[in-house]
Short mmCIF file of C-alpha atoms and ligand atoms in Angstrom, two decimals:
data_model
loop_
_atom_site.label_atom_id
_atom_site.label_comp_id
_atom_site.label_asym_id
_atom_site.label_seq_id
_atom_site.Cartn_x
_atom_site.Cartn_y
_atom_site.Cartn_z
CA UNK A 22 -68.98 42.97 21.21
CA UNK A 23 -68.11 42.11 17.62
CA UNK A 24 -65.19 39.77 17.04
CA UNK A 25 -63.72 40.21 13.59
CA UNK A 26 -61.84 37.17 12.34
CA UNK A 27 -58.87 37.32 9.95
CA UNK A 28 -59.80 36.55 6.35
CA UNK A 29 -57.76 33.29 6.55
CA UNK A 30 -59.33 32.13 9.85
CA UNK A 31 -60.08 28.41 9.78
CA UNK A 32 -63.44 26.85 10.68
CA UNK A 33 -61.78 25.39 13.80
CA UNK A 34 -60.58 28.81 14.91
CA UNK A 35 -64.08 30.23 14.38
CA UNK A 36 -65.56 27.34 16.35
CA UNK A 37 -63.15 28.01 19.24
CA UNK A 38 -64.22 31.67 19.37
CA UNK A 39 -67.91 30.70 19.33
CA UNK A 40 -67.32 28.24 22.16
CA UNK A 41 -65.61 30.89 24.25
CA UNK A 42 -68.34 33.45 23.50
CA UNK A 43 -70.96 30.96 24.68
CA UNK A 44 -68.96 29.99 27.76
CA UNK A 45 -69.36 33.60 28.96
CA UNK A 46 -73.13 33.32 28.62
CA UNK A 47 -73.48 35.21 25.31
CA UNK A 48 -75.16 34.00 22.17
CA UNK A 49 -72.83 33.92 19.15
CA UNK A 50 -74.17 35.10 15.79
CA UNK A 51 -72.12 34.91 12.62
CA UNK A 52 -72.55 37.51 9.89
CA UNK A 53 -73.07 35.68 6.62
CA UNK A 54 -71.69 36.64 3.26
CA UNK A 55 -68.87 38.83 4.48
CA UNK A 56 -65.29 38.32 3.46
CA UNK A 57 -64.10 38.37 7.04
CA UNK A 58 -66.33 36.42 9.38
CA UNK A 59 -67.75 38.62 12.10
CA UNK A 60 -68.98 36.97 15.28
CA UNK A 61 -71.42 38.98 17.34
CA UNK A 62 -71.43 38.19 21.07
CA UNK A 63 -74.87 39.37 22.15
CA UNK A 64 -77.13 38.93 25.12
CA UNK A 65 -76.58 39.11 28.83
CA UNK A 66 -73.23 37.48 29.41
CA UNK A 67 -70.53 38.00 31.99
CA UNK A 68 -68.23 40.97 31.77
CA UNK A 69 -65.30 39.93 29.59
CA UNK A 70 -62.13 41.73 28.52
CA UNK A 71 -61.63 41.97 24.75
CA UNK A 72 -58.04 40.72 25.28
CA UNK A 73 -59.48 37.28 26.03
CA UNK A 74 -60.58 37.05 22.39
CA UNK A 75 -57.65 38.95 20.90
CA UNK A 76 -55.22 36.28 22.03
CA UNK A 77 -57.08 33.52 20.17
CA UNK A 78 -55.65 32.39 16.81
CA UNK A 79 -57.57 33.71 13.81
CA UNK A 80 -58.95 36.79 15.62
CA UNK A 81 -58.04 40.07 13.93
CA UNK A 82 -59.70 42.57 16.27
CA UNK A 83 -62.74 43.23 18.41
CA UNK A 84 -65.08 46.19 18.25
CA UNK A 85 -67.57 47.44 20.78
CA UNK A 86 -71.14 47.62 19.51
CA UNK A 87 -72.28 51.21 19.30
CA UNK A 88 -75.98 50.59 18.59
CA UNK A 89 -78.79 48.93 20.57
CA UNK A 90 -79.37 46.71 17.53
CA UNK A 91 -75.98 45.04 16.96
CA UNK A 92 -77.13 42.18 14.72
CA UNK A 93 -79.23 44.45 12.50
CA UNK A 94 -76.48 47.02 12.19
CA UNK A 95 -74.16 47.68 9.29
CA UNK A 96 -71.28 47.25 11.73
CA UNK A 97 -72.17 43.58 12.00
CA UNK A 98 -72.45 43.07 8.25
CA UNK A 99 -71.25 45.61 5.75
CA UNK A 100 -72.69 43.50 2.95
CA UNK A 101 -76.43 43.49 2.33
CA UNK A 102 -78.43 40.51 3.55
CA UNK A 103 -79.76 38.75 0.47
CA UNK A 104 -81.87 35.63 0.61
CA UNK A 105 -83.81 33.46 -1.80
CA UNK A 106 -87.53 33.21 -1.74
CA UNK A 107 -89.08 30.69 -4.11
CA UNK A 108 -86.84 31.40 -7.05
CA UNK A 109 -86.02 35.10 -6.64
CA UNK A 110 -83.76 37.03 -4.32
CA UNK A 111 -84.77 39.60 -1.74
CA UNK A 112 -82.29 42.34 -0.87
CA UNK A 113 -80.15 42.03 -3.99
CA UNK A 114 -79.92 44.27 -7.02
CA UNK A 115 -83.33 43.16 -8.27
CA UNK A 116 -86.44 44.92 -7.05
CA UNK A 117 -89.25 42.63 -5.87
CA UNK A 118 -92.95 43.40 -5.85
CA UNK A 119 -95.44 41.81 -3.47
CA UNK A 120 -99.15 42.40 -3.91
CA UNK A 121 -102.62 41.23 -3.02
CA UNK A 122 -105.77 42.28 -1.23
CA UNK A 123 -105.56 43.64 2.30
CA UNK A 124 -107.64 40.70 3.51
CA UNK A 125 -108.76 37.42 2.03
CA UNK A 126 -112.52 37.82 1.81
CA UNK A 127 -114.08 35.41 -0.60
CA UNK A 128 -112.76 32.59 -2.72
CA UNK A 129 -113.68 33.85 -6.18
CA UNK A 130 -112.60 37.43 -5.65
CA UNK A 131 -109.39 36.36 -4.02
CA UNK A 132 -108.37 33.85 -6.68
CA UNK A 133 -109.31 36.28 -9.43
CA UNK A 134 -107.04 38.94 -7.90
CA UNK A 135 -104.26 36.43 -7.23
CA UNK A 136 -104.24 35.35 -10.88
CA UNK A 137 -104.31 38.97 -12.10
CA UNK A 138 -101.35 40.05 -9.98
CA UNK A 139 -99.43 36.94 -11.02
CA UNK A 140 -100.08 37.77 -14.68
CA UNK A 141 -98.93 41.33 -14.10
CA UNK A 142 -95.60 39.98 -12.81
CA UNK A 143 -95.81 40.12 -8.98
CA UNK A 144 -93.34 37.99 -7.04
CA UNK A 145 -95.43 37.12 -3.99
CA UNK A 146 -99.07 37.20 -2.99
CA UNK A 147 -100.13 38.96 0.18
CA UNK A 148 -103.46 38.60 1.89
CA UNK A 149 -104.51 38.76 5.51
CA UNK A 150 -106.44 35.93 7.14
CA UNK A 151 -106.05 37.52 10.58
CA UNK A 152 -106.49 41.28 10.49
CA UNK A 153 -105.50 43.58 13.34
CA UNK A 154 -108.32 46.13 12.93
CA UNK A 155 -108.50 49.36 14.86
CA UNK A 156 -112.21 48.79 15.58
CA UNK A 157 -113.39 45.48 17.07
CA UNK A 158 -116.51 45.78 14.86
CA UNK A 159 -114.58 45.86 11.56
CA UNK A 160 -114.01 42.72 9.49
CA UNK A 161 -111.38 40.70 11.36
CA UNK A 162 -110.41 38.30 8.56
CA UNK A 163 -111.57 34.79 7.68
CA UNK A 164 -109.07 33.05 9.97
CA UNK A 165 -108.40 29.44 9.09
CA UNK A 166 -110.68 29.59 6.07
CA UNK A 167 -108.53 32.46 4.82
CA UNK A 168 -105.40 30.37 5.30
CA UNK A 169 -106.94 27.60 3.22
CA UNK A 170 -107.70 30.07 0.44
CA UNK A 171 -104.13 31.37 0.59
CA UNK A 172 -102.82 27.82 0.22
CA UNK A 173 -105.14 27.27 -2.73
CA UNK A 174 -103.99 30.51 -4.37
CA UNK A 175 -100.39 29.40 -4.01
CA UNK A 176 -101.17 26.10 -5.71
CA UNK A 177 -102.87 27.87 -8.59
CA UNK A 178 -100.48 30.77 -9.10
CA UNK A 179 -97.17 29.42 -7.82
CA UNK A 180 -96.69 32.65 -5.92
CA UNK A 181 -95.22 32.46 -2.42
CA UNK A 182 -97.58 33.68 0.30
CA UNK A 183 -97.11 36.57 2.70
CA UNK A 184 -99.65 36.72 5.49
CA UNK A 185 -99.91 38.37 8.86
CA UNK A 186 -99.63 36.77 12.29
CA UNK A 187 -101.09 38.73 15.16
CA UNK A 188 -100.10 36.52 18.08
CA UNK A 189 -97.20 34.25 18.96
CA UNK A 190 -99.56 31.29 19.46
CA UNK A 191 -100.76 31.59 15.86
CA UNK A 192 -97.35 31.04 14.29
CA UNK A 193 -97.35 27.21 14.15
CA UNK A 194 -100.64 27.30 12.24
CA UNK A 195 -99.92 30.26 9.96
CA UNK A 196 -96.45 29.08 9.00
CA UNK A 197 -97.96 25.95 7.48
CA UNK A 198 -99.25 28.20 4.72
CA UNK A 199 -97.08 31.34 4.86
CA UNK A 200 -93.81 31.53 2.99
CA UNK A 201 -93.23 34.85 4.77
CA UNK A 202 -94.73 35.82 8.13
CA UNK A 203 -95.90 39.41 8.24
CA UNK A 204 -95.77 41.35 11.49
CA UNK A 205 -97.92 44.42 11.06
CA UNK A 206 -97.40 47.97 12.21
CA UNK A 207 -99.64 47.52 15.25
CA UNK A 208 -97.58 44.58 16.46
CA UNK A 209 -94.10 45.96 15.77
CA UNK A 210 -93.44 46.15 19.49
CA UNK A 211 -95.25 42.95 20.47
CA UNK A 212 -92.12 41.42 21.95
CA UNK A 213 -93.41 37.86 22.55
CA UNK A 214 -94.54 37.82 18.90
CA UNK A 215 -91.16 39.12 17.68
CA UNK A 216 -89.35 36.46 19.73
CA UNK A 217 -91.60 33.70 18.43
CA UNK A 218 -91.11 34.88 14.84
CA UNK A 219 -87.38 34.76 15.55
CA UNK A 220 -87.72 31.06 16.29
CA UNK A 221 -89.60 30.37 13.06
CA UNK A 222 -87.90 29.05 9.94
CA UNK A 223 -89.90 31.46 7.79
CA UNK A 224 -88.63 34.88 6.70
CA UNK A 225 -90.36 37.75 8.46
CA UNK A 226 -91.73 40.94 6.91
CA UNK A 227 -91.61 43.47 9.74
CA UNK A 228 -93.63 46.64 9.22
CA UNK A 229 -92.71 49.88 10.93
CA UNK A 230 -95.26 51.08 13.42
CA UNK A 231 -96.93 54.37 12.47
CA UNK A 232 -95.62 55.66 15.83
CA UNK A 233 -92.10 54.25 15.81
CA UNK A 234 -88.74 55.78 15.06
CA UNK A 235 -86.32 54.10 12.71
CA UNK A 236 -84.26 53.06 15.72
CA UNK A 237 -87.30 51.42 17.33
CA UNK A 238 -87.95 49.53 14.09
CA UNK A 239 -84.36 48.29 14.10
CA UNK A 240 -84.60 47.22 17.74
CA UNK A 241 -87.78 45.31 16.88
CA UNK A 242 -85.88 43.58 14.07
CA UNK A 243 -83.11 42.82 16.56
CA UNK A 244 -85.56 40.73 18.63
CA UNK A 245 -86.15 38.50 15.61
CA UNK A 246 -82.47 38.28 14.69
CA UNK A 247 -81.38 37.63 18.28
CA UNK A 248 -83.82 34.73 18.49
CA UNK A 249 -82.02 33.11 15.55
CA UNK A 250 -83.92 34.13 12.43
CA UNK A 251 -81.66 36.08 10.05
CA UNK A 252 -84.26 36.54 7.29
CA UNK A 253 -85.99 39.81 8.12
CA UNK A 254 -87.41 42.28 5.58
CA UNK A 255 -88.12 45.77 6.89
CA UNK A 256 -91.07 47.72 5.57
CA UNK A 257 -91.69 51.46 5.69
CA UNK A 258 -95.49 51.93 5.63
CA UNK A 259 -95.95 55.56 6.57
CA UNK A 260 -95.97 57.30 9.90
CA UNK A 261 -98.59 59.39 11.63
CA UNK A 262 -98.04 63.13 11.27
CA UNK A 263 -100.20 66.29 11.48
CA UNK A 264 -101.04 65.99 7.76
CA UNK A 265 -104.61 64.76 7.19
CA UNK A 266 -104.59 64.80 3.36
CA UNK A 267 -103.21 61.29 3.33
CA UNK A 268 -103.77 58.37 5.71
CA UNK A 269 -100.13 58.42 6.80
CA UNK A 270 -97.04 60.29 5.68
CA UNK A 271 -94.56 58.25 3.68
CA UNK A 272 -91.25 58.65 5.44
CA UNK A 273 -89.26 58.41 2.24
CA UNK A 274 -86.17 59.42 4.22
CA UNK A 275 -86.43 56.18 6.16
CA UNK A 276 -85.42 54.22 3.07
CA UNK A 277 -81.90 55.64 2.61
CA UNK A 278 -81.53 55.97 6.39
CA UNK A 279 -82.34 52.28 6.89
CA UNK A 280 -80.13 51.25 3.97
CA UNK A 281 -77.29 53.08 5.68
CA UNK A 282 -77.92 51.74 9.21
CA UNK A 283 -78.78 48.14 8.43
CA UNK A 284 -77.85 45.33 6.06
CA UNK A 285 -81.45 44.03 6.00
CA UNK A 286 -83.66 44.39 2.90
CA UNK A 287 -85.97 47.42 2.98
CA UNK A 288 -89.26 47.66 1.11
CA UNK A 289 -91.96 50.32 0.86
CA UNK A 290 -95.71 49.97 1.24
CA UNK A 291 -97.17 52.88 -0.77
CA UNK A 292 -100.75 51.70 -0.06
CA UNK A 293 -100.87 52.21 3.73
CA UNK A 294 -98.45 55.12 3.58
CA UNK A 295 -100.80 57.14 1.36
CA UNK A 296 -104.23 55.61 1.97
CA UNK A 297 -105.55 56.49 -1.51
CA UNK A 298 -105.20 54.48 -4.70
CA UNK A 299 -104.49 57.62 -6.76
CA UNK A 300 -101.29 58.36 -4.81
CA UNK A 301 -99.92 54.82 -4.79
CA UNK A 302 -98.11 54.95 -8.14
CA UNK A 303 -96.15 58.19 -7.65
CA UNK A 304 -95.10 57.17 -4.15
CA UNK A 305 -94.15 53.68 -5.35
CA UNK A 306 -91.90 55.30 -7.96
CA UNK A 307 -90.35 57.49 -5.27
CA UNK A 308 -89.67 54.45 -3.10
CA UNK A 309 -87.69 52.68 -5.78
CA UNK A 310 -85.86 55.90 -6.64
CA UNK A 311 -84.95 56.27 -2.94
CA UNK A 312 -83.39 52.81 -2.91
CA UNK A 313 -86.12 50.45 -1.73
CA UNK A 314 -85.48 46.78 -2.47
CA UNK A 315 -89.13 46.21 -3.19
CA UNK A 316 -92.74 47.22 -2.77
CA UNK A 317 -95.78 45.70 -1.13
CA UNK A 318 -99.00 46.92 -2.70
CA UNK A 319 -102.67 46.32 -1.99
CA UNK A 320 -104.74 45.21 -4.99
CA UNK A 321 -108.47 44.51 -5.12
CA UNK A 322 -110.82 43.81 -8.01
CA UNK A 323 -112.80 47.03 -7.61
CA UNK A 324 -112.17 50.43 -6.05
CA UNK A 325 -113.54 51.10 -2.57
CA UNK A 326 -115.42 47.81 -2.17
CA UNK A 327 -112.97 45.70 -0.20
CA UNK A 328 -113.91 44.91 3.40
CA UNK A 329 -110.63 46.46 4.50
CA UNK A 330 -108.55 49.23 2.94
CA UNK A 331 -110.64 49.50 -0.24
CA UNK A 332 -109.79 53.16 -0.90
CA UNK A 333 -106.09 52.49 -1.14
CA UNK A 334 -106.22 49.31 -3.21
CA UNK A 335 -105.20 49.43 -6.85
CA UNK A 336 -107.29 47.55 -9.33
CA UNK A 337 -105.49 44.92 -11.41
CA UNK A 338 -104.94 47.29 -14.39
CA UNK A 339 -103.46 49.90 -12.06
CA UNK A 340 -101.17 47.28 -10.61
CA UNK A 341 -99.98 46.19 -14.07
CA UNK A 342 -99.13 49.85 -14.73
CA UNK A 343 -97.28 50.02 -11.41
CA UNK A 344 -95.11 47.09 -12.51
CA UNK A 345 -94.36 48.83 -15.83
CA UNK A 346 -93.37 52.01 -14.03
CA UNK A 347 -91.36 50.12 -11.42
CA UNK A 348 -89.35 48.57 -14.27
CA UNK A 349 -88.62 51.98 -15.77
CA UNK A 350 -87.57 53.54 -12.45
CA UNK A 351 -85.50 50.49 -11.47
CA UNK A 352 -83.69 50.70 -14.79
CA UNK A 353 -82.96 54.39 -14.23
CA UNK A 354 -81.47 53.41 -10.86
CA UNK A 355 -79.21 50.75 -12.39
CA UNK A 356 -81.42 47.97 -11.06
CA UNK A 357 -84.14 45.80 -12.55
CA UNK A 358 -87.38 44.24 -11.40
CA UNK A 359 -86.89 40.53 -10.68
CA UNK A 360 -88.15 38.10 -13.32
CA UNK A 361 -91.70 36.84 -12.71
CA UNK A 362 -92.10 33.68 -10.65
CA UNK A 363 -92.55 30.78 -13.05
CA UNK A 364 -93.25 27.81 -10.81
CA UNK A 365 -93.51 26.96 -7.19
CA UNK A 366 -90.65 24.54 -6.58
CA UNK A 367 -92.16 22.69 -3.62
CA UNK A 368 -95.22 20.51 -4.24
CA UNK A 369 -97.99 21.70 -1.94
CA UNK A 370 -100.56 19.41 -0.36
CA UNK A 371 -104.22 20.35 -0.66
CA UNK A 372 -105.13 23.12 1.73
CA UNK A 373 -107.38 21.12 4.02
CA UNK A 374 -104.85 18.35 4.49
CA UNK A 375 -102.17 20.97 5.00
CA UNK A 376 -103.95 22.66 7.86
CA UNK A 377 -105.14 19.37 9.27
CA UNK A 378 -107.80 21.05 11.36
CA UNK A 379 -110.86 20.42 9.27
CA UNK A 380 -112.56 17.45 7.71
C1 LIG B 76 -101.98 45.47 6.17
O1 LIG B 76 -100.95 45.09 5.59
O2 LIG B 76 -103.11 45.33 5.74
C2 LIG B 76 -101.79 46.22 7.43
C3 LIG B 76 -102.65 46.12 8.43
O3 LIG B 76 -100.69 47.02 7.37
P1 LIG B 76 -100.01 47.82 8.55
O4 LIG B 76 -99.66 46.79 9.57
O5 LIG B 76 -98.83 48.45 7.91
O6 LIG B 76 -101.02 48.81 9.05
MN1 LIG B 77 -104.38 46.85 4.61
#
C-alpha cells in the first residue's frame, strides 16, 4: 500500500505513519524528492484496512500497489531518482558515460586505457576483477589483484570505479574499492546477491539478464530497494533473440518502457548488446535518442586482443568519437553530456593498505 501524505504534513505526522506501518509488520520506505511524501508499506505485514491510515493527521489518501515492484514503480515516485556520484549526477538531465575494459588484465594496459578514457571525458571507469564467464576455462579475472589495480586507477584518474560482484560474500571486499557495485546479467536473479547489494551503501548498477523481461528486471531492482538501498541504476544490455548477426539484440524499446514504469536511472550498454565494435556507435546514439540517462561502453587498447569481449571493445580513439557523438545527440534531445570529472573528492589510501589483505 502507498500512503500519500498531504503536502503540508509535518515530520511528526510522517513519523507517526511510519510507526504505524511498522507496527503492522511492514517496512516503511519514503519516496525522496517528491512534493508530497509517499510512504510505501511493503513486505509481509498483517492485513490492515486503509481506513486505519486515512484517519491519521497529515494523510491525504492511500493507494493500492498495482505492480509487483512497488518501490521501483512510478506510482511510488513520479519524479526521477537522481543521485550524485563523485561530482556528477546520475538520472538527471545530463547524460553520463561509463567506460573501461571488460576485465582488468594487466597493470600497464589497464592504466593506459583508464587515462585515455578519462581524457576523452568519461565519468566513471569500469573494469571487472571477478568475471562471470560462460566457460569455466575462460579468463576469470584477476580477483584481488584486479581490485588493487582499480584502486590505483582511481587514484591516478580521479574516476569513480564500477566493478562487478558475483557473490554476496564478495561485497565487503569489493565495496572497499568500488564506487558502484555492478550486478551482471548472469546474476540478475541471484536473490541473495541482490539482497546483500541492497544492504550496501554503494549504488548498484543492475544489468538486465539476456533472458529476462522488463518486469523481471524491475522485480530484481525491487530486491535491492526493499533491502534499503535506493541508489539503483538499471542497464539494458541486449537480450537473446533468434538473430545471430549480433551477439544480442538491443531492446531499444526497453529504454522508454523503463522510463515510463520506473523512476530509476536507465542506461544502455551498446557493447554487450551488439557484440561488435563497429555497431557500438550507432546503437549508442540510438540509446541516447531513446532517452537513456547514460551509456556503459567497453574500451580496450587494441581490437580483438582483450582476454574477454575483445571484439566488442572500442579503441580509445573510437571512444573519443563516441563521446563527441553522444554530445551531439544529447543536445538534439535537449540534454547534455555531464562535464568531465575533474577530481576525486575523497582522498584514497594506497591500494594495498585499502584492501588490507596483502603485505
Ligand atoms: C560485462 O560487463 O563485462 C558483462 C559480463 O556484462 P553482462 O553482465 O551484461 O553480460
Ligand atoms: Mn564484457
